mmCIF file of C-alpha atoms in Angstrom:
data_model
loop_
_atom_site.group_PDB
_atom_site.id
_atom_site.type_symbol
_atom_site.label_atom_id
_atom_site.label_comp_id
_atom_site.label_asym_id
_atom_site.label_seq_id
_atom_site.Cartn_x
_atom_site.Cartn_y
_atom_site.Cartn_z
ATOM 1 C CA ASP A 15 103.079 133.022 104.135
ATOM 2 C CA ALA A 16 106.738 133.645 103.003
ATOM 3 C CA MET A 17 108.031 132.203 106.143
ATOM 4 C CA VAL A 18 111.811 130.821 107.702
ATOM 5 C CA ILE A 19 111.458 127.156 109.246
ATOM 6 C CA GLN A 20 113.444 125.320 111.398
ATOM 7 C CA ASN A 21 113.439 120.953 111.285
ATOM 8 C CA PRO A 22 113.334 119.614 113.498
ATOM 9 C CA ARG A 23 112.083 121.371 116.262
ATOM 10 C CA TYR A 24 113.210 118.826 118.714
ATOM 11 C CA GLN A 25 116.141 116.435 118.558
ATOM 12 C CA VAL A 26 117.757 114.563 120.559
ATOM 13 C CA THR A 27 121.526 113.199 120.252
ATOM 14 C CA GLN A 28 123.375 111.008 122.368
ATOM 15 C CA PHE A 29 127.087 112.791 123.581
ATOM 16 C CA GLY A 30 129.532 112.636 120.789
ATOM 17 C CA LYS A 31 126.910 111.234 118.284
ATOM 18 C CA PRO A 32 127.054 113.826 114.861
ATOM 19 C CA VAL A 33 123.496 115.933 114.303
ATOM 20 C CA THR A 34 122.207 118.458 111.369
ATOM 21 C CA LEU A 35 119.850 121.160 111.866
ATOM 22 C CA SER A 36 118.104 122.339 109.144
ATOM 23 C CA CYS A 37 116.843 125.663 108.365
ATOM 24 C CA SER A 38 114.438 126.484 105.069
ATOM 25 C CA GLN A 39 112.924 130.628 103.735
ATOM 26 C CA THR A 40 110.944 131.584 101.262
ATOM 27 C CA LEU A 41 111.199 134.934 102.006
ATOM 28 C CA ASN A 42 114.571 134.749 99.082
ATOM 29 C CA HIS A 43 117.105 136.758 101.469
ATOM 30 C CA ASN A 44 120.494 136.734 101.096
ATOM 31 C CA VAL A 45 121.542 136.424 104.780
ATOM 32 C CA MET A 46 120.979 133.605 106.854
ATOM 33 C CA TYR A 47 122.860 133.689 110.575
ATOM 34 C CA TRP A 48 122.669 130.386 113.262
ATOM 35 C CA TYR A 49 122.003 131.252 116.853
ATOM 36 C CA GLN A 50 122.981 129.087 119.967
ATOM 37 C CA GLN A 51 120.223 130.151 122.725
ATOM 38 C CA LYS A 52 120.834 128.194 126.433
ATOM 39 C CA SER A 53 118.106 129.289 129.727
ATOM 40 C CA SER A 54 117.852 132.648 129.758
ATOM 41 C CA GLN A 55 120.696 133.981 127.994
ATOM 42 C CA ALA A 56 120.895 136.005 125.283
ATOM 43 C CA PRO A 57 120.490 134.180 121.636
ATOM 44 C CA LYS A 58 124.112 134.313 120.880
ATOM 45 C CA LEU A 59 125.491 134.345 117.093
ATOM 46 C CA LEU A 60 127.582 131.269 116.076
ATOM 47 C CA PHE A 61 127.812 132.029 112.703
ATOM 48 C CA HIS A 62 126.114 133.950 109.077
ATOM 49 C CA TYR A 63 126.034 133.400 105.536
ATOM 50 C CA TYR A 64 126.052 136.651 103.337
ATOM 51 C CA ASP A 65 124.829 134.936 100.199
ATOM 52 C CA LYS A 66 127.782 131.912 99.481
ATOM 53 C CA ASP A 67 130.007 134.154 101.874
ATOM 54 C CA PHE A 68 130.713 132.452 105.351
ATOM 55 C CA ASN A 69 131.511 134.392 108.242
ATOM 56 C CA ASN A 70 131.904 132.483 111.136
ATOM 57 C CA GLU A 71 132.070 134.692 114.858
ATOM 58 C CA ALA A 72 135.908 134.304 116.901
ATOM 59 C CA ASP A 73 134.465 132.184 119.479
ATOM 60 C CA THR A 74 132.206 129.910 117.880
ATOM 61 C CA PRO A 75 133.977 126.250 118.482
ATOM 62 C CA ASP A 76 135.510 124.648 115.962
ATOM 63 C CA ASN A 77 132.663 121.770 116.755
ATOM 64 C CA PHE A 78 130.227 123.908 114.695
ATOM 65 C CA GLN A 79 130.249 123.980 110.779
ATOM 66 C CA SER A 80 127.592 125.206 108.556
ATOM 67 C CA ARG A 81 126.714 124.933 105.152
ATOM 68 C CA ARG A 82 124.532 126.909 102.550
ATOM 69 C CA PRO A 83 123.622 124.643 99.513
ATOM 70 C CA ASN A 84 121.326 127.152 97.914
ATOM 71 C CA THR A 85 119.555 130.539 98.884
ATOM 72 C CA SER A 86 117.024 128.519 100.616
ATOM 73 C CA PHE A 87 118.257 126.465 102.518
ATOM 74 C CA CYS A 88 120.911 126.239 105.740
ATOM 75 C CA PHE A 89 122.112 123.494 107.821
ATOM 76 C CA LEU A 90 124.182 123.579 111.022
ATOM 77 C CA ASP A 91 126.362 120.731 112.035
ATOM 78 C CA ILE A 92 127.776 119.740 115.424
ATOM 79 C CA ARG A 93 130.700 116.961 115.010
ATOM 80 C CA SER A 94 130.759 115.807 118.190
ATOM 81 C CA PRO A 95 128.009 116.864 120.997
ATOM 82 C CA GLY A 96 128.837 117.681 124.110
ATOM 83 C CA LEU A 97 126.303 118.244 127.453
ATOM 84 C CA GLY A 98 126.725 121.732 126.994
ATOM 85 C CA ASP A 99 125.730 122.200 123.371
ATOM 86 C CA ALA A 100 122.324 121.393 124.726
ATOM 87 C CA ALA A 101 120.367 125.116 123.948
ATOM 88 C CA MET A 102 117.720 126.072 121.547
ATOM 89 C CA TYR A 103 119.468 126.992 117.782
ATOM 90 C CA LEU A 104 117.264 129.659 116.139
ATOM 91 C CA CYS A 105 118.190 130.250 112.608
ATOM 92 C CA ALA A 106 117.272 134.207 110.729
ATOM 93 C CA THR A 107 117.029 135.331 107.753
ATOM 94 C CA SER A 108 117.673 139.226 106.698
ATOM 95 C CA ARG A 109 117.647 140.882 102.818
ATOM 96 C CA VAL A 110 120.688 143.334 103.369
ATOM 97 C CA GLY A 111 120.924 146.080 100.767
ATOM 98 C CA THR A 112 117.706 147.033 100.565
ATOM 99 C CA GLY A 113 114.315 147.656 103.019
ATOM 100 C CA PRO A 114 114.115 147.359 107.002
ATOM 101 C CA ARG A 115 117.240 146.419 108.591
ATOM 102 C CA THR A 116 115.329 143.229 110.378
ATOM 103 C CA GLN A 117 116.005 139.847 111.009
ATOM 104 C CA HIS A 118 113.267 137.422 110.807
ATOM 105 C CA PHE A 119 113.580 134.461 113.149
ATOM 106 C CA GLY A 120 112.083 130.383 113.065
ATOM 107 C CA ASP A 121 110.729 128.918 115.771
ATOM 108 C CA GLY A 122 114.385 126.849 116.591
ATOM 109 C CA THR A 123 115.176 124.108 117.333
ATOM 110 C CA ARG A 124 115.959 122.383 120.890
ATOM 111 C CA LEU A 125 118.474 119.748 121.020
ATOM 112 C CA SER A 126 119.027 117.723 124.087
ATOM 113 C CA ILE A 127 122.023 115.176 124.346
ATOM 114 C CA LEU A 128 121.787 112.408 126.114
ATOM 115 C CA ASP B 8 131.357 141.071 128.737
ATOM 116 C CA GLN B 9 128.060 142.114 127.475
ATOM 117 C CA GLN B 10 127.142 144.926 125.180
ATOM 118 C CA VAL B 11 123.540 145.205 125.393
ATOM 119 C CA LYS B 12 122.358 144.850 128.948
ATOM 120 C CA GLN B 13 118.338 144.481 129.992
ATOM 121 C CA ASN B 14 119.072 144.361 134.055
ATOM 122 C CA SER B 15 115.545 143.344 134.921
ATOM 123 C CA PRO B 16 114.984 139.519 134.378
ATOM 124 C CA SER B 17 110.976 140.143 134.404
ATOM 125 C CA LEU B 18 108.134 142.920 134.903
ATOM 126 C CA SER B 19 104.655 142.409 136.002
ATOM 127 C CA VAL B 20 102.525 145.535 135.252
ATOM 128 C CA GLN B 21 98.075 145.494 135.454
ATOM 129 C CA GLU B 22 96.099 145.127 132.114
ATOM 130 C CA GLY B 23 95.492 148.842 130.951
ATOM 131 C CA ARG B 24 98.866 150.027 132.442
ATOM 132 C CA ILE B 25 101.725 151.095 131.529
ATOM 133 C CA SER B 26 104.540 148.682 130.392
ATOM 134 C CA ILE B 27 108.192 150.319 130.382
ATOM 135 C CA LEU B 28 111.183 147.665 129.554
ATOM 136 C CA ASN B 29 114.684 149.110 129.528
ATOM 137 C CA CYS B 30 118.033 148.427 127.597
ATOM 138 C CA ASP B 31 121.736 149.717 127.798
ATOM 139 C CA TYR B 32 124.454 149.104 125.703
ATOM 140 C CA THR B 33 127.751 149.844 125.866
ATOM 141 C CA ASN B 34 129.067 150.135 122.202
ATOM 142 C CA SER B 35 128.814 153.483 120.541
ATOM 143 C CA MET B 36 128.920 151.863 117.584
ATOM 144 C CA PHE B 37 125.582 150.179 117.733
ATOM 145 C CA ASP B 38 123.319 152.467 114.895
ATOM 146 C CA TYR B 39 120.508 150.553 114.997
ATOM 147 C CA PHE B 40 117.914 148.664 117.790
ATOM 148 C CA LEU B 41 115.571 146.642 117.679
ATOM 149 C CA TRP B 42 112.722 144.685 120.136
ATOM 150 C CA TYR B 43 111.547 141.543 119.534
ATOM 151 C CA LYS B 44 108.991 139.640 121.172
ATOM 152 C CA LYS B 45 109.141 136.111 121.627
ATOM 153 C CA TYR B 46 106.600 133.670 123.148
ATOM 154 C CA PRO B 47 107.323 130.010 124.820
ATOM 155 C CA ALA B 48 108.147 127.390 121.587
ATOM 156 C CA GLU B 49 107.919 130.209 119.361
ATOM 157 C CA GLY B 50 111.171 132.443 117.657
ATOM 158 C CA PRO B 51 111.752 135.990 118.424
ATOM 159 C CA THR B 52 109.604 138.086 116.019
ATOM 160 C CA PHE B 53 110.805 141.736 115.232
ATOM 161 C CA LEU B 54 108.256 144.232 116.999
ATOM 162 C CA ILE B 55 109.748 147.655 116.519
ATOM 163 C CA SER B 56 113.036 149.698 115.478
ATOM 164 C CA ILE B 57 114.879 152.988 116.053
ATOM 165 C CA SER B 58 117.730 154.012 113.923
ATOM 166 C CA SER B 59 120.190 156.311 116.043
ATOM 167 C CA ILE B 60 119.300 159.040 113.713
ATOM 168 C CA LYS B 61 116.483 159.235 115.582
ATOM 169 C CA ASP B 62 114.770 159.289 119.550
ATOM 170 C CA LYS B 63 111.575 158.065 118.854
ATOM 171 C CA ASN B 64 109.747 156.009 117.097
ATOM 172 C CA GLU B 65 105.657 154.963 117.596
ATOM 173 C CA ASP B 66 104.002 151.676 116.207
ATOM 174 C CA GLY B 67 100.016 151.533 117.476
ATOM 175 C CA ARG B 68 100.949 150.869 121.137
ATOM 176 C CA PHE B 69 104.244 150.906 121.557
ATOM 177 C CA THR B 70 107.207 153.314 121.343
ATOM 178 C CA VAL B 71 110.750 153.211 121.278
ATOM 179 C CA PHE B 72 113.242 156.142 122.959
ATOM 180 C CA LEU B 73 116.663 156.512 122.516
ATOM 181 C CA ASN B 74 119.016 158.600 124.702
ATOM 182 C CA LYS B 75 121.904 157.678 122.711
ATOM 183 C CA SER B 76 124.005 160.004 125.667
ATOM 184 C CA ALA B 77 123.214 157.792 127.888
ATOM 185 C CA LYS B 78 123.760 154.920 125.780
ATOM 186 C CA HIS B 79 119.642 153.573 126.875
ATOM 187 C CA LEU B 80 116.826 152.817 125.641
ATOM 188 C CA SER B 81 113.144 151.951 126.322
ATOM 189 C CA LEU B 82 110.355 150.302 124.676
ATOM 190 C CA HIS B 83 106.373 152.038 126.164
ATOM 191 C CA ILE B 84 103.693 149.668 125.619
ATOM 192 C CA VAL B 85 100.087 151.595 126.279
ATOM 193 C CA PRO B 86 98.008 150.558 127.574
ATOM 194 C CA SER B 87 99.272 147.040 128.371
ATOM 195 C CA GLN B 88 97.444 143.845 127.285
ATOM 196 C CA PRO B 89 97.488 140.091 128.370
ATOM 197 C CA GLY B 90 98.555 139.522 125.208
ATOM 198 C CA ASP B 91 101.599 141.416 125.566
ATOM 199 C CA SER B 92 102.528 138.811 127.836
ATOM 200 C CA ALA B 93 106.168 137.323 126.428
ATOM 201 C CA VAL B 94 109.861 137.790 126.423
ATOM 202 C CA TYR B 95 111.137 140.884 125.135
ATOM 203 C CA PHE B 96 114.623 141.323 123.827
ATOM 204 C CA CYS B 97 116.382 144.095 122.728
ATOM 205 C CA ALA B 98 118.728 144.135 119.959
ATOM 206 C CA ALA B 99 121.487 146.530 118.733
ATOM 207 C CA GLU B 100 123.205 146.435 115.229
ATOM 208 C CA MET B 101 126.039 148.090 112.681
ATOM 209 C CA ALA B 102 127.481 147.888 109.822
ATOM 210 C CA GLY B 103 129.915 145.048 109.690
ATOM 211 C CA ASN B 104 133.422 145.245 108.039
ATOM 212 C CA SER B 105 132.476 144.157 105.076
ATOM 213 C CA GLY B 106 131.537 146.987 103.196
ATOM 214 C CA GLY B 107 128.262 147.421 105.303
ATOM 215 C CA SER B 108 127.518 143.742 103.980
ATOM 216 C CA ASN B 109 126.944 142.024 107.327
ATOM 217 C CA TYR B 110 124.793 143.186 109.572
ATOM 218 C CA LYS B 111 124.744 141.468 113.397
ATOM 219 C CA LEU B 112 122.734 141.263 116.071
ATOM 220 C CA THR B 113 123.762 141.687 119.673
ATOM 221 C CA PHE B 114 120.893 140.488 121.810
ATOM 222 C CA GLY B 115 120.405 141.665 125.125
ATOM 223 C CA LYS B 116 119.056 138.508 127.974
ATOM 224 C CA GLY B 117 115.320 138.911 127.718
ATOM 225 C CA THR B 118 113.110 140.656 130.085
ATOM 226 C CA LEU B 119 109.800 138.765 130.517
ATOM 227 C CA LEU B 120 107.219 140.897 130.517
ATOM 228 C CA THR B 121 103.665 139.429 132.398
ATOM 229 C CA VAL B 122 100.626 141.682 131.919
ATOM 230 C CA ASN B 123 97.720 140.514 134.410
ATOM 231 C CA PRO B 124 94.172 141.183 133.737
#
């Protein structure tokens, strides 16, 4: 089945230690998104890639970076995680231009900061 | 400032009855609305959507109603089943600034639906 896969499902890192979360997709979608969701809050868009074009949200901290080396993969890098960065991180994809305007989500990575 | 609001954090209904989940929005530029369902330890899954040119969309047991003048939409589930117990997110979308190529979702905080057998 075509899908969006996030690895790892759970990630524990130390305060200030860089961490990378990964997302892959077999849907061949041209847009990939990264969301941050904290408990009982709405998922918050951090940034997205439209093909190779990176689009950062205005209020996304500089501490958060992203890479998309090819159509299938997208990475979220947190350069110096703080306690406030503990959250669920969701990756999503969509095909913009034709067809339904829906985003397909992975199961998320739960990030904990020690 | 929240542009998409789900004012009921939780809702409990009996199996077989109707579940009505509500959502309000403030940005009149939103032109497409979606409902997602999320089970614990899973990502949100798309449920149903509606374009701003419509006022109703139905898919099996799920119907979404849109009232543009009130900036309000609702999701009706009839009949409700225990397997419907999940968090339901309302989301809104508008074409981005780059020639419509950057579709972005704005989510509400979600409503936890519990359907009791």
